PDB file of C-alpha atoms in Angstrom:
ATOM      1  CA  MET R   1    -143.178-198.981  80.757  1.00 59.00           C
ATOM      2  CA  LYS R   2    -144.542-195.533  81.589  1.00 65.00           C
ATOM      3  CA  ASN R   3    -141.137-194.008  80.871  1.00 72.00           C
ATOM      4  CA  ILE R   4    -141.111-195.591  77.411  1.00 73.00           C
ATOM      5  CA  ARG R   5    -144.621-194.353  76.597  1.00 73.00           C
ATOM      6  CA  LYS R   6    -143.629-190.862  77.676  1.00 75.00           C
ATOM      7  CA  TYR R   7    -141.148-190.688  74.793  1.00 79.00           C
ATOM      8  CA  LEU R   8    -143.539-192.140  72.186  1.00 87.00           C
ATOM      9  CA  THR R   9    -144.715-188.746  70.972  1.00 94.00           C
ATOM     10  CA  ALA R  10    -145.547-188.043  67.336  1.00 95.00           C
ATOM     11  CA  THR R  11    -142.524-185.728  67.220  1.00 97.00           C
ATOM     12  CA  ASN R  12    -140.138-188.428  68.417  1.00 96.00           C
ATOM     13  CA  VAL R  13    -141.631-190.926  65.957  1.00 96.00           C
ATOM     14  CA  LEU R  14    -141.086-188.392  63.156  1.00 97.00           C
ATOM     15  CA  ILE R  15    -137.484-187.925  64.322  1.00 97.00           C
ATOM     16  CA  GLY R  16    -136.976-191.679  63.968  1.00 97.00           C
ATOM     17  CA  ILE R  17    -138.476-191.589  60.455  1.00 98.00           C
ATOM     18  CA  LEU R  18    -136.166-188.730  59.420  1.00 98.00           C
ATOM     19  CA  ILE R  19    -133.126-190.649  60.673  1.00 98.00           C
ATOM     20  CA  LEU R  20    -134.229-193.752  58.737  1.00 98.00           C
ATOM     21  CA  PHE R  21    -134.740-191.762  55.524  1.00 98.00           C
ATOM     22  CA  TYR R  22    -131.321-190.164  55.955  1.00 97.00           C
ATOM     23  CA  ILE R  23    -129.582-193.530  56.328  1.00 96.00           C
ATOM     24  CA  LEU R  24    -131.414-194.999  53.335  1.00 97.00           C
ATOM     25  CA  ASP R  25    -130.783-191.958  51.151  1.00 97.00           C
ATOM     26  CA  ARG R  26    -127.127-191.531  52.030  1.00 94.00           C
ATOM     27  CA  PHE R  27    -126.023-195.173  52.007  1.00 92.00           C
ATOM     28  CA  LEU R  28    -128.308-197.211  49.725  1.00 94.00           C
ATOM     29  CA  PRO R  29    -126.262-198.646  46.819  1.00 93.00           C
ATOM     30  CA  PHE R  30    -127.134-197.406  43.352  1.00 95.00           C
ATOM     31  CA  PRO R  31    -128.671-199.839  40.830  1.00 94.00           C
ATOM     32  CA  SER R  32    -126.270-200.976  38.115  1.00 92.00           C
ATOM     33  CA  ASP R  33    -128.002-198.902  35.420  1.00 91.00           C
ATOM     34  CA  TYR R  34    -128.501-195.801  37.608  1.00 94.00           C
ATOM     35  CA  THR R  35    -127.662-192.446  35.964  1.00 91.00           C
ATOM     36  CA  GLY R  36    -129.327-189.991  38.355  1.00 94.00           C
ATOM     37  CA  TYR R  37    -128.084-187.756  41.160  1.00 95.00           C
ATOM     38  CA  ASN R  38    -124.957-188.793  43.056  1.00 95.00           C
ATOM     39  CA  ALA R  39    -123.951-186.862  46.186  1.00 94.00           C
ATOM     40  CA  TRP R  40    -120.289-187.947  46.011  1.00 93.00           C
ATOM     41  CA  ASN R  41    -117.912-184.982  46.226  1.00 91.00           C
ATOM     42  CA  PRO R  42    -114.769-185.726  44.158  1.00 92.00           C
ATOM     43  CA  ASP R  43    -112.915-182.840  45.835  1.00 93.00           C
ATOM     44  CA  SER R  44    -113.176-184.479  49.286  1.00 91.00           C
ATOM     45  CA  PRO R  45    -111.354-187.593  50.535  1.00 94.00           C
ATOM     46  CA  PRO R  46    -113.449-190.799  50.497  1.00 92.00           C
ATOM     47  CA  ALA R  47    -113.472-190.901  54.322  1.00 92.00           C
ATOM     48  CA  VAL R  48    -115.065-187.431  54.444  1.00 92.00           C
ATOM     49  CA  ASN R  49    -117.686-188.432  51.884  1.00 91.00           C
ATOM     50  CA  TYR R  50    -118.659-191.474  53.918  1.00 90.00           C
ATOM     51  CA  LEU R  51    -118.560-189.560  57.216  1.00 87.00           C
ATOM     52  CA  PHE R  52    -120.919-186.837  55.988  1.00 87.00           C
ATOM     53  CA  GLY R  53    -123.077-189.183  53.911  1.00 87.00           C
ATOM     54  CA  ASN R  54    -121.984-187.792  50.556  1.00 90.00           C
ATOM     55  CA  CYS R  55    -121.724-191.302  49.145  1.00 91.00           C
ATOM     56  CA  GLY R  56    -125.416-191.697  48.250  1.00 94.00           C
ATOM     57  CA  GLY R  57    -128.383-189.748  47.025  1.00 96.00           C
ATOM     58  CA  LEU R  58    -130.683-192.381  45.561  1.00 96.00           C
ATOM     59  CA  LEU R  59    -133.796-191.118  47.375  1.00 97.00           C
ATOM     60  CA  SER R  60    -132.771-187.504  46.791  1.00 97.00           C
ATOM     61  CA  ASN R  61    -132.892-188.103  43.052  1.00 97.00           C
ATOM     62  CA  TYR R  62    -136.580-189.013  43.240  1.00 97.00           C
ATOM     63  CA  MET R  63    -137.777-187.053  46.289  1.00 97.00           C
ATOM     64  CA  ALA R  64    -135.763-183.804  46.540  1.00 97.00           C
ATOM     65  CA  ILE R  65    -136.200-180.641  44.446  1.00 94.00           C
ATOM     66  CA  GLY R  66    -133.779-179.619  41.697  1.00 93.00           C
ATOM     67  CA  ASN R  67    -134.182-178.930  38.007  1.00 91.00           C
ATOM     68  CA  PHE R  68    -131.537-181.532  37.054  1.00 92.00           C
ATOM     69  CA  LEU R  69    -133.024-184.405  39.085  1.00 95.00           C
ATOM     70  CA  VAL R  70    -134.724-187.136  37.076  1.00 92.00           C
ATOM     71  CA  PRO R  71    -137.486-187.627  36.379  1.00 92.00           C
ATOM     72  CA  CYS R  72    -139.269-184.246  36.705  1.00 92.00           C
ATOM     73  CA  GLY R  73    -137.043-182.659  39.367  1.00 93.00           C
ATOM     74  CA  THR R  74    -139.448-179.821  40.096  1.00 91.00           C
ATOM     75  CA  SER R  75    -142.694-181.822  40.302  1.00 94.00           C
ATOM     76  CA  ALA R  76    -145.209-180.636  42.896  1.00 95.00           C
ATOM     77  CA  TYR R  77    -145.053-183.882  44.905  1.00 96.00           C
ATOM     78  CA  ARG R  78    -141.369-183.217  45.650  1.00 96.00           C
ATOM     79  CA  HIS R  79    -142.326-180.217  47.820  1.00 95.00           C
ATOM     80  CA  PHE R  80    -143.764-182.791  50.225  1.00 97.00           C
ATOM     81  CA  THR R  81    -141.275-185.649  49.905  1.00 97.00           C
ATOM     82  CA  CYS R  82    -138.216-183.384  50.252  1.00 97.00           C
ATOM     83  CA  ILE R  83    -139.243-182.704  53.877  1.00 97.00           C
ATOM     84  CA  PHE R  84    -138.057-186.219  54.818  1.00 98.00           C
ATOM     85  CA  LEU R  85    -134.526-185.822  53.408  1.00 97.00           C
ATOM     86  CA  HIS R  86    -131.342-184.071  54.562  1.00 96.00           C
ATOM     87  CA  GLY R  87    -128.173-183.306  52.653  1.00 92.00           C
ATOM     88  CA  HIS R  88    -125.535-184.215  55.249  1.00 90.00           C
ATOM     89  CA  ILE R  89    -125.168-185.231  58.876  1.00 93.00           C
ATOM     90  CA  LEU R  90    -124.876-181.681  60.276  1.00 91.00           C
ATOM     91  CA  HIS R  91    -128.038-180.680  58.380  1.00 92.00           C
ATOM     92  CA  LEU R  92    -129.853-183.644  59.927  1.00 95.00           C
ATOM     93  CA  ILE R  93    -128.592-183.020  63.481  1.00 95.00           C
ATOM     94  CA  ALA R  94    -129.549-179.323  63.421  1.00 94.00           C
ATOM     95  CA  ASN R  95    -133.104-180.104  62.295  1.00 96.00           C
ATOM     96  CA  LEU R  96    -133.528-183.007  64.722  1.00 97.00           C
ATOM     97  CA  VAL R  97    -132.524-180.834  67.684  1.00 96.00           C
ATOM     98  CA  GLY R  98    -134.855-178.049  66.552  1.00 95.00           C
ATOM     99  CA  LEU R  99    -137.706-180.479  65.906  1.00 97.00           C
ATOM    100  CA  TYR R 100    -137.284-182.222  69.271  1.00 96.00           C
ATOM    101  CA  PHE R 101    -137.740-179.057  71.330  1.00 95.00           C
ATOM    102  CA  ILE R 102    -140.057-177.062  69.074  1.00 95.00           C
ATOM    103  CA  GLY R 103    -142.119-180.006  67.838  1.00 96.00           C
ATOM    104  CA  ASN R 104    -142.674-181.541  71.268  1.00 95.00           C
ATOM    105  CA  TYR R 105    -143.651-178.185  72.745  1.00 94.00           C
ATOM    106  CA  THR R 106    -146.122-177.500  69.925  1.00 94.00           C
ATOM    107  CA  GLU R 107    -147.492-181.026  70.191  1.00 94.00           C
ATOM    108  CA  LYS R 108    -148.187-180.526  73.907  1.00 91.00           C
ATOM    109  CA  ARG R 109    -149.871-177.204  73.162  1.00 89.00           C
ATOM    110  CA  PHE R 110    -152.007-178.092  70.135  1.00 89.00           C
ATOM    111  CA  GLY R 111    -152.153-181.892  70.075  1.00 92.00           C
ATOM    112  CA  TRP R 112    -150.173-184.157  67.757  1.00 93.00           C
ATOM    113  CA  TRP R 113    -152.564-184.269  64.799  1.00 93.00           C
ATOM    114  CA  LEU R 114    -152.994-180.490  64.469  1.00 92.00           C
ATOM    115  CA  THR R 115    -149.273-179.933  64.990  1.00 94.00           C
ATOM    116  CA  TYR R 116    -148.306-182.186  62.112  1.00 95.00           C
ATOM    117  CA  ILE R 117    -151.061-181.040  59.799  1.00 94.00           C
ATOM    118  CA  LEU R 118    -149.551-177.561  60.280  1.00 93.00           C
ATOM    119  CA  PHE R 119    -145.999-178.894  59.930  1.00 96.00           C
ATOM    120  CA  PHE R 120    -146.626-180.570  56.582  1.00 96.00           C
ATOM    121  CA  VAL R 121    -148.991-177.898  55.201  1.00 94.00           C
ATOM    122  CA  VAL R 122    -146.464-175.124  55.869  1.00 94.00           C
ATOM    123  CA  GLY R 123    -143.516-177.274  54.747  1.00 94.00           C
ATOM    124  CA  PHE R 124    -145.301-178.111  51.487  1.00 95.00           C
ATOM    125  CA  THR R 125    -146.701-174.648  50.778  1.00 94.00           C
ATOM    126  CA  GLU R 126    -143.693-172.432  51.498  1.00 91.00           C
ATOM    127  CA  GLY R 127    -141.733-173.797  48.523  1.00 87.00           C
ATOM    128  CA  PHE R 128    -144.296-172.456  46.071  1.00 92.00           C
ATOM    129  CA  ILE R 129    -143.926-168.973  47.615  1.00 93.00           C
ATOM    130  CA  THR R 130    -140.204-168.934  48.386  1.00 92.00           C
ATOM    131  CA  ASP R 131    -138.891-169.563  44.861  1.00 88.00           C
ATOM    132  CA  PRO R 132    -140.825-166.790  43.050  1.00 91.00           C
ATOM    133  CA  LEU R 133    -140.132-164.370  45.904  1.00 91.00           C
ATOM    134  CA  PHE R 134    -136.393-165.055  46.036  1.00 91.00           C
ATOM    135  CA  PHE R 135    -136.016-164.942  42.259  1.00 91.00           C
ATOM    136  CA  ALA R 136    -137.779-161.567  42.239  1.00 92.00           C
ATOM    137  CA  ILE R 137    -135.338-160.319  44.902  1.00 90.00           C
ATOM    138  CA  ALA R 138    -132.204-161.870  43.356  1.00 90.00           C
ATOM    139  CA  PRO R 139    -132.852-162.738  39.689  1.00 92.00           C
ATOM    140  CA  ALA R 140    -129.142-163.272  39.033  1.00 91.00           C
ATOM    141  CA  GLN R 141    -129.156-166.258  41.415  1.00 89.00           C
ATOM    142  CA  LYS R 142    -132.080-168.070  39.807  1.00 88.00           C
ATOM    143  CA  GLU R 143    -130.054-170.530  37.727  1.00 88.00           C
ATOM    144  CA  SER R 144    -127.557-171.344  40.471  1.00 87.00           C
ATOM    145  CA  THR R 145    -130.367-171.870  42.988  1.00 88.00           C
ATOM    146  CA  LEU R 146    -132.317-174.203  40.699  1.00 85.00           C
ATOM    147  CA  ALA R 147    -129.101-176.153  40.088  1.00 86.00           C
ATOM    148  CA  GLN R 148    -128.892-177.043  43.784  1.00 89.00           C
ATOM    149  CA  VAL R 149    -130.682-179.899  45.522  1.00 93.00           C
ATOM    150  CA  SER R 150    -133.344-178.611  47.917  1.00 93.00           C
ATOM    151  CA  MET R 151    -134.429-180.752  50.875  1.00 95.00           C
ATOM    152  CA  GLY R 152    -134.960-180.637  54.633  1.00 94.00           C
ATOM    153  CA  ALA R 153    -137.568-180.325  57.371  1.00 95.00           C
ATOM    154  CA  SER R 154    -136.642-176.776  58.410  1.00 94.00           C
ATOM    155  CA  GLY R 155    -139.584-175.193  56.559  1.00 94.00           C
ATOM    156  CA  GLY R 156    -142.073-177.170  58.633  1.00 95.00           C
ATOM    157  CA  ILE R 157    -140.104-176.504  61.845  1.00 95.00           C
ATOM    158  CA  PHE R 158    -140.167-172.764  61.244  1.00 95.00           C
ATOM    159  CA  GLY R 159    -143.888-173.091  60.589  1.00 94.00           C
ATOM    160  CA  LEU R 160    -144.269-174.552  64.091  1.00 94.00           C
ATOM    161  CA  ILE R 161    -142.245-171.659  65.511  1.00 93.00           C
ATOM    162  CA  GLY R 162    -144.669-169.267  63.823  1.00 93.00           C
ATOM    163  CA  VAL R 163    -147.703-171.148  65.144  1.00 91.00           C
ATOM    164  CA  SER R 164    -146.262-171.085  68.675  1.00 91.00           C
ATOM    165  CA  LEU R 165    -145.603-167.342  68.429  1.00 91.00           C
ATOM    166  CA  ALA R 166    -149.179-166.801  67.276  1.00 90.00           C
ATOM    167  CA  ALA R 167    -150.406-168.688  70.353  1.00 87.00           C
ATOM    168  CA  LEU R 168    -148.289-166.460  72.607  1.00 88.00           C
ATOM    169  CA  PHE R 169    -149.917-163.363  71.145  1.00 85.00           C
ATOM    170  CA  PHE R 170    -153.278-164.599  72.418  1.00 83.00           C
ATOM    171  CA  ASP R 171    -152.035-166.011  75.703  1.00 83.00           C
ATOM    172  CA  ILE R 172    -148.871-164.172  76.742  1.00 84.00           C
ATOM    173  CA  LYS R 173    -148.957-165.790  80.204  1.00 81.00           C
ATOM    174  CA  SER R 174    -148.188-169.142  78.612  1.00 84.00           C
ATOM    175  CA  PHE R 175    -144.689-167.831  77.875  1.00 85.00           C
ATOM    176  CA  LYS R 176    -143.815-168.593  81.510  1.00 82.00           C
ATOM    177  CA  LYS R 177    -144.611-172.270  80.924  1.00 82.00           C
ATOM    178  CA  ILE R 178    -141.952-172.654  78.241  1.00 88.00           C
ATOM    179  CA  GLY R 179    -138.809-174.156  79.769  1.00 88.00           C
ATOM    180  CA  LYS R 180    -135.430-172.510  79.332  1.00 88.00           C
ATOM    181  CA  PRO R 181    -133.984-175.400  77.260  1.00 90.00           C
ATOM    182  CA  THR R 182    -136.810-175.030  74.715  1.00 91.00           C
ATOM    183  CA  LEU R 183    -136.398-171.245  74.536  1.00 91.00           C
ATOM    184  CA  ILE R 184    -132.632-171.488  74.167  1.00 92.00           C
ATOM    185  CA  ALA R 185    -132.787-174.290  71.582  1.00 91.00           C
ATOM    186  CA  SER R 186    -135.443-172.436  69.547  1.00 90.00           C
ATOM    187  CA  ALA R 187    -133.470-169.184  69.547  1.00 91.00           C
ATOM    188  CA  ILE R 188    -130.190-170.853  68.596  1.00 92.00           C
ATOM    189  CA  TYR R 189    -131.887-172.963  65.915  1.00 93.00           C
ATOM    190  CA  GLY R 190    -133.671-169.976  64.368  1.00 89.00           C
ATOM    191  CA  VAL R 191    -130.647-167.667  64.310  1.00 88.00           C
ATOM    192  CA  LEU R 192    -128.079-170.339  63.409  1.00 86.00           C
ATOM    193  CA  THR R 193    -129.937-171.936  60.500  1.00 87.00           C
ATOM    194  CA  THR R 194    -131.250-168.699  59.028  1.00 83.00           C
ATOM    195  CA  TYR R 195    -128.683-165.953  59.502  1.00 81.00           C
ATOM    196  CA  ILE R 196    -125.371-167.679  60.270  1.00 75.00           C
ATOM    197  CA  ALA R 197    -125.183-171.053  58.532  1.00 69.00           C
ATOM    198  CA  SER R 198    -126.700-169.794  55.273  1.00 71.00           C
ATOM    199  CA  PHE R 199    -128.044-166.737  53.519  1.00 75.00           C
ATOM    200  CA  GLY R 200    -130.020-166.035  50.370  1.00 84.00           C
ATOM    201  CA  TRP R 201    -132.641-168.614  49.440  1.00 85.00           C
ATOM    202  CA  THR R 202    -132.608-170.328  52.839  1.00 87.00           C
ATOM    203  CA  THR R 203    -133.143-167.058  54.676  1.00 89.00           C
ATOM    204  CA  VAL R 204    -136.167-166.263  52.518  1.00 90.00           C
ATOM    205  CA  CYS R 205    -137.419-169.847  52.946  1.00 91.00           C
ATOM    206  CA  HIS R 206    -137.339-169.695  56.736  1.00 90.00           C
ATOM    207  CA  ASN R 207    -138.835-166.219  56.919  1.00 90.00           C
ATOM    208  CA  VAL R 208    -141.672-167.283  54.598  1.00 92.00           C
ATOM    209  CA  SER R 209    -142.265-170.438  56.692  1.00 92.00           C
ATOM    210  CA  MET R 210    -142.437-168.493  59.943  1.00 91.00           C
ATOM    211  CA  ILE R 211    -144.829-165.929  58.487  1.00 93.00           C
ATOM    212  CA  LEU R 212    -147.015-168.735  57.109  1.00 93.00           C
ATOM    213  CA  GLY R 213    -146.985-170.347  60.568  1.00 92.00           C
ATOM    214  CA  LEU R 214    -148.030-167.055  62.137  1.00 91.00           C
ATOM    215  CA  ILE R 215    -150.856-166.615  59.640  1.00 93.00           C
ATOM    216  CA  VAL R 216    -152.129-170.194  59.857  1.00 89.00           C
ATOM    217  CA  GLY R 217    -151.802-170.203  63.653  1.00 86.00           C
ATOM    218  CA  THR R 218    -153.714-166.945  63.958  1.00 88.00           C
ATOM    219  CA  VAL R 219    -156.501-168.205  61.690  1.00 88.00           C
ATOM    220  CA  ILE R 220    -156.853-171.356  63.804  1.00 83.00           C
ATOM    221  CA  ILE R 221    -156.510-169.727  67.217  1.00 83.00           C
ATOM    222  CA  LEU R 222    -158.555-166.552  66.664  1.00 83.00           C
ATOM    223  CA  PRO R 223    -162.005-168.240  66.763  1.00 82.00           C
ATOM    224  CA  PHE R 224    -161.075-170.018  70.010  1.00 76.00           C
ATOM    225  CA  TYR R 225    -159.784-166.765  71.441  1.00 74.00           C
ATOM    226  CA  LEU R 226    -163.050-164.978  70.670  1.00 75.00           C
ATOM    227  CA  LEU R 227    -165.242-167.835  71.912  1.00 73.00           C
ATOM    228  CA  LYS R 228    -163.218-168.770  74.994  1.00 66.00           C
ATOM    229  CA  LYS R 229    -162.397-165.214  76.087  1.00 54.00           C
ATOM    230  CA  GLY R 230    -158.706-165.411  75.381  1.00 49.00           C
ATOM    231  CA  LYS R 231    -158.070-169.069  76.148  1.00 52.00           C
ATOM    232  CA  TYR R 232    -157.086-171.212  73.170  1.00 52.00           C
ATOM    233  CA  ARG R 233    -157.187-174.412  75.159  1.00 51.00           C
ATOM    234  CA  PRO R 234    -158.456-174.663  78.769  1.00 44.00           C
ATOM    235  CA  GLU R 235    -155.782-176.374  80.825  1.00 50.00           C
ATOM    236  CA  ASN R 236    -156.209-178.509  83.891  1.00 46.00           C
ATOM    237  CA  LYS R 237    -153.543-179.043  86.513  1.00 43.00           C
ATOM    238  CA  THR R 238    -152.142-182.099  84.755  1.00 45.00           C
ATOM    239  CA  GLU R 239    -151.759-180.262  81.449  1.00 45.00           C
ATOM    240  CA  GLN R 240    -150.053-177.348  83.115  1.00 44.00           C
ATOM    241  CA  LYS R 241    -147.367-179.650  84.443  1.00 45.00           C
ATOM    242  CA  GLU R 242    -146.848-181.193  81.021  1.00 44.00           C
ATOM    243  CA  THR R 243    -147.039-178.099  78.832  1.00 47.00           C
ATOM    244  CA  ASP R 244    -143.360-178.026  77.959  1.00 52.00           C
ATOM    245  CA  PRO R 245    -141.444-181.015  76.473  1.00 51.00           C
ATOM    246  CA  ALA R 246    -138.300-179.909  78.271  1.00 50.00           C
ATOM    247  CA  HIS R 247    -139.970-180.010  81.722  1.00 49.00           C
ATOM    248  CA  GLU R 248    -137.821-182.885  82.943  1.00 46.00           C
ATOM    249  CA  ILE R 249    -134.641-181.410  81.483  1.00 40.00           C
ATOM    250  CA  GLN R 250    -135.370-178.106  83.213  1.00 43.00           C
ATOM    251  CA  SER R 251    -136.069-179.920  86.492  1.00 44.00           C
ATOM    252  CA  THR R 252    -132.668-181.571  86.196  1.00 38.00           C
ATOM    253  CA  PHE R 253    -131.023-178.199  85.626  1.00 34.00           C
ATOM    254  CA  ASP R 254    -132.839-176.716  88.618  1.00 42.00           C
ATOM    255  CA  SER R 255    -131.880-179.583  90.921  1.00 41.00           C
ATOM    256  CA  GLY R 256    -128.269-179.234  89.840  1.00 41.00           C
ATOM    257  CA  GLU R 257    -128.343-175.525  90.622  1.00 41.00           C
ATOM    258  CA  ASN R 258    -129.873-176.155  94.050  1.00 45.00           C
ATOM    259  CA  LYS R 259    -127.018-178.443  94.893  1.00 42.00           C
TER     260      LYS R 259
END
């Protein structure tokens, strides 16, 4: 029972919600009179479309961002709802891996409620900054960018990376408490999703999210730093053992190396 409770973190619950939304979005049948967005790719074999979830898109039509989605594809509420959706299975897997390590670490450090207030605030806000900024940088790509469907939790995840970096600035010793799996997963996730898997709008999106996370994290942490003489959150011995979500994974690695 204790082992089950250990995995019932807010981050893991959110991971389950994202998987559920993906399944519903990708595989829900369309109503008979439906004329909205369809993710089916006619250039790919049917098996590939089903494998990657390109056979749906019902929720995307009403919750993602895109100027051709109906109704009102660029409505403000979509900047929030698009966080719960992913375009294909690889998109989902990448974000779930990043969220598991980064989200659980941040949740241990800040508490679940503050972590996910930050996650959703940054994820919602960055879209209003990213579009104008990217269109100013690359005006020729404005129409093609708006013609794409925008969705995913990566903005909020990069916000958590920024918040965690801000915490390290004020308590550099806490860097030693971050397990190697979390460090490796965070580095691979950040570099892979921003500078290898995609460029252009996504790169600007992730950079904006991280900077927002740094700013928001600094604003939150700075008063505690000044009042607590450099300590954001006093830790007892129990908390020190549980600081990193990958503690058990790292222990497994270490025991394997000792053998």
